[in-house]
Each structure stands twice: as structure tokens, then as C-alpha cells.
mmCIF file of C-alpha atoms in Angstrom:
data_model
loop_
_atom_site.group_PDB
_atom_site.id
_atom_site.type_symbol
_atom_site.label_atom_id
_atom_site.label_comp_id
_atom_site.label_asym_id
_atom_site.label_seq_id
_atom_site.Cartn_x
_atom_site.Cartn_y
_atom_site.Cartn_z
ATOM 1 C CA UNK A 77 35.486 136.491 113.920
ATOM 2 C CA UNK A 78 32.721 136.983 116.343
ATOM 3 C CA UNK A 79 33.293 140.228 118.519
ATOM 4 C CA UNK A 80 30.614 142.786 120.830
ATOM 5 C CA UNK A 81 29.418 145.974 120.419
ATOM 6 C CA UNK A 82 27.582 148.470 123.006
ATOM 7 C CA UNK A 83 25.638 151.442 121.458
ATOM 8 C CA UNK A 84 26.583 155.037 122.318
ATOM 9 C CA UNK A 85 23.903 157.001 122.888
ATOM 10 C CA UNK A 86 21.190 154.596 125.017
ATOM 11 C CA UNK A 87 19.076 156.284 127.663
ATOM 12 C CA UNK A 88 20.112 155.325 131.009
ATOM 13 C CA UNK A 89 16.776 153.140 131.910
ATOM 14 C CA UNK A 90 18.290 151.875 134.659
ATOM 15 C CA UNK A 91 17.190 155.610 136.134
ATOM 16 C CA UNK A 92 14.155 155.907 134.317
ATOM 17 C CA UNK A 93 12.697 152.783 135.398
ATOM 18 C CA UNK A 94 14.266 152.297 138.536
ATOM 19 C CA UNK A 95 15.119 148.970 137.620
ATOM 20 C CA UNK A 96 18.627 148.228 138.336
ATOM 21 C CA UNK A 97 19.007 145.301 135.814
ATOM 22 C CA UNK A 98 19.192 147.580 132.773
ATOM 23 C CA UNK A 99 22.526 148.223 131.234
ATOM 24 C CA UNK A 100 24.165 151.423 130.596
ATOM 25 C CA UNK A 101 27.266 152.927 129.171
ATOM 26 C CA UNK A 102 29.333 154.975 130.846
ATOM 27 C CA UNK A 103 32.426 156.231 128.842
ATOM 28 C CA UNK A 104 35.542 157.368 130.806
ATOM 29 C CA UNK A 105 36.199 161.132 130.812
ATOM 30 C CA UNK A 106 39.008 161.035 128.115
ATOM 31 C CA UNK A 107 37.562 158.194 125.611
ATOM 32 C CA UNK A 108 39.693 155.564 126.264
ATOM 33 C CA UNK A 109 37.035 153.204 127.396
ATOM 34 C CA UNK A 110 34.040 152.524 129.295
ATOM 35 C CA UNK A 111 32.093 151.102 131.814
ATOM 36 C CA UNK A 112 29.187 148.677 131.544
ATOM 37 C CA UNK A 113 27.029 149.604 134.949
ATOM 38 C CA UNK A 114 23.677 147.781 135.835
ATOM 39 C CA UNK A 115 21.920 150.255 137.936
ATOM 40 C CA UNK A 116 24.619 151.700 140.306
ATOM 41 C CA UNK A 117 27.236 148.414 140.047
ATOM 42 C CA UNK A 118 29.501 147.872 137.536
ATOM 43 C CA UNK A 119 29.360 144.690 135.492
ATOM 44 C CA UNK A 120 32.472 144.870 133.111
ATOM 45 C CA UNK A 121 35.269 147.491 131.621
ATOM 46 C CA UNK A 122 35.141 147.468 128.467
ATOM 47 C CA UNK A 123 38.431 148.898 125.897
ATOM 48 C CA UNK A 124 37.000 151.608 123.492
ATOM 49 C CA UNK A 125 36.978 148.985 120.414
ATOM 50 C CA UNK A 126 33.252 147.970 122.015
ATOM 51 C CA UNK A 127 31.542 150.952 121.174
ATOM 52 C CA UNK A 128 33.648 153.087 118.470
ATOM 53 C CA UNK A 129 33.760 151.808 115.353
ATOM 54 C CA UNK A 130 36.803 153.512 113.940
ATOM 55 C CA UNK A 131 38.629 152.340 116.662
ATOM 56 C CA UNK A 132 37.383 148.537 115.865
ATOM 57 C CA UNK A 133 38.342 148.998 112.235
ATOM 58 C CA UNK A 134 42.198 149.891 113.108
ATOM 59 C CA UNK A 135 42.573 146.968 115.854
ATOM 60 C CA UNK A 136 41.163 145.025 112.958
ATOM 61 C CA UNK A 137 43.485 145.655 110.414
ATOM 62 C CA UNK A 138 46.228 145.036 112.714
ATOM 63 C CA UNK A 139 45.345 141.523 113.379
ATOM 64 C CA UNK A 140 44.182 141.118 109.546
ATOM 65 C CA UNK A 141 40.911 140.542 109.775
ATOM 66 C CA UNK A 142 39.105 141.561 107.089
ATOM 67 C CA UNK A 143 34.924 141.044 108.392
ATOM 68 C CA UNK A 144 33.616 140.571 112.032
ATOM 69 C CA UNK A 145 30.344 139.246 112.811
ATOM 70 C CA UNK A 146 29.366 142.086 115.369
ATOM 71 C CA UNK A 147 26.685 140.754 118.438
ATOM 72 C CA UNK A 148 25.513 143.057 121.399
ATOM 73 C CA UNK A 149 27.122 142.669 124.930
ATOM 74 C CA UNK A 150 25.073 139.623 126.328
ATOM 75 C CA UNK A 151 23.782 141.707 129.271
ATOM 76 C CA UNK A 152 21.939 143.908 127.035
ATOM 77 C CA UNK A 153 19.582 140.906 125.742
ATOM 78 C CA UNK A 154 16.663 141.935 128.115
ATOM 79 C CA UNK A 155 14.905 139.022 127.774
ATOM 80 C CA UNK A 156 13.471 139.414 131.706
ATOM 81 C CA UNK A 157 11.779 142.933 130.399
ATOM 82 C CA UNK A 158 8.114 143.216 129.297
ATOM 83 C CA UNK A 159 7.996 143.896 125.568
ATOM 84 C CA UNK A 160 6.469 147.582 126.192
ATOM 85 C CA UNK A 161 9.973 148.485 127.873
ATOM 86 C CA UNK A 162 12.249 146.267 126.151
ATOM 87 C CA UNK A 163 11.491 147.684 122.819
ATOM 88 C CA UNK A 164 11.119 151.433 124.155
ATOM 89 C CA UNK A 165 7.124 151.342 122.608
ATOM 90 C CA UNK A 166 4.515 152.800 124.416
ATOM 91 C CA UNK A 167 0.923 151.534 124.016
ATOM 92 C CA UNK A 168 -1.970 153.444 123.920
#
């Protein structure tokens, strides 16, 4: 079973950079979910089961399913980004 997964905890590089293409993660006040925003806009809602793996894990065992192949939330493959930034190195 093929499901997606969005890290807690990435900067918001969307501000850093001021390039508006980068994704971040904005989790609702009380946990119950999030927001995928590009820049300012939002791109998608998202339930908490994308970025909490405990909750995963129960919703899982509900619908039996025993292993997940876990892939990140397609608008986080920066494949438009220059290596330096996509990869959070800095060269010297």
C-alpha cells in the first residue's frame, strides 16, 4: 500500500528564499491536521495521518494493513531547485 508523508519540522524556505514554490507545513492549532502552503497559497489539506506516525500506525491497523511503502508529498520533489538549495548545502 503506497501512502505520503510530509516531515514535521522543515524550515519554511518559502520565506527564506523568497521563492514561493517551496512547500511548507502548517499544522492546525489543535493537531488535527495540516496545511500544505506554497509560499502564501495553499496547495492541499492534508488529515494528520500525513505527518504523525502514530496516528498512521492506528488508521493502519484498522484497515489491516500490515506495511506501507511511505513516498513524500509530490510537491516536495524540488526538482526546479538548484542542488545548493534543494539539498540545504552551502558551498564554499
Amino acid at each position: 500500500m503506497h501512502a505520503h508523508h510530509f516531515p514535521l519540522g522543515l524550515p519554511d524556505l518559502a520565506a527564506v528564499t523568497g521563492d514561493a514554490r517551496w512547500p511548507s507545513l502548517v499544522v492546525a492549532a489543535d493537531g488535527s491536521g495540516a496545511e500544505i502552503r506554497r509560499g502564501p497559497e495553499l496547495f492541499r489539506r492534508v488529515g494528520r495521518n500525513c505527518f504523525d506516525a502514530a496516528t498512521r500506525i492506528v488508521e493502519m491497523d484498522r484497515a489491516g494493513v500490515d506495511r506501507q511503502v511511505i513516498s513524500p508529498v509530490p510537491v516536495m520533489l524540488t526538482d526546479w531547485a538548484p542542488a545548493v538549495r534543494a539539498s540545504g548545502a552551502k558551498l564554499n
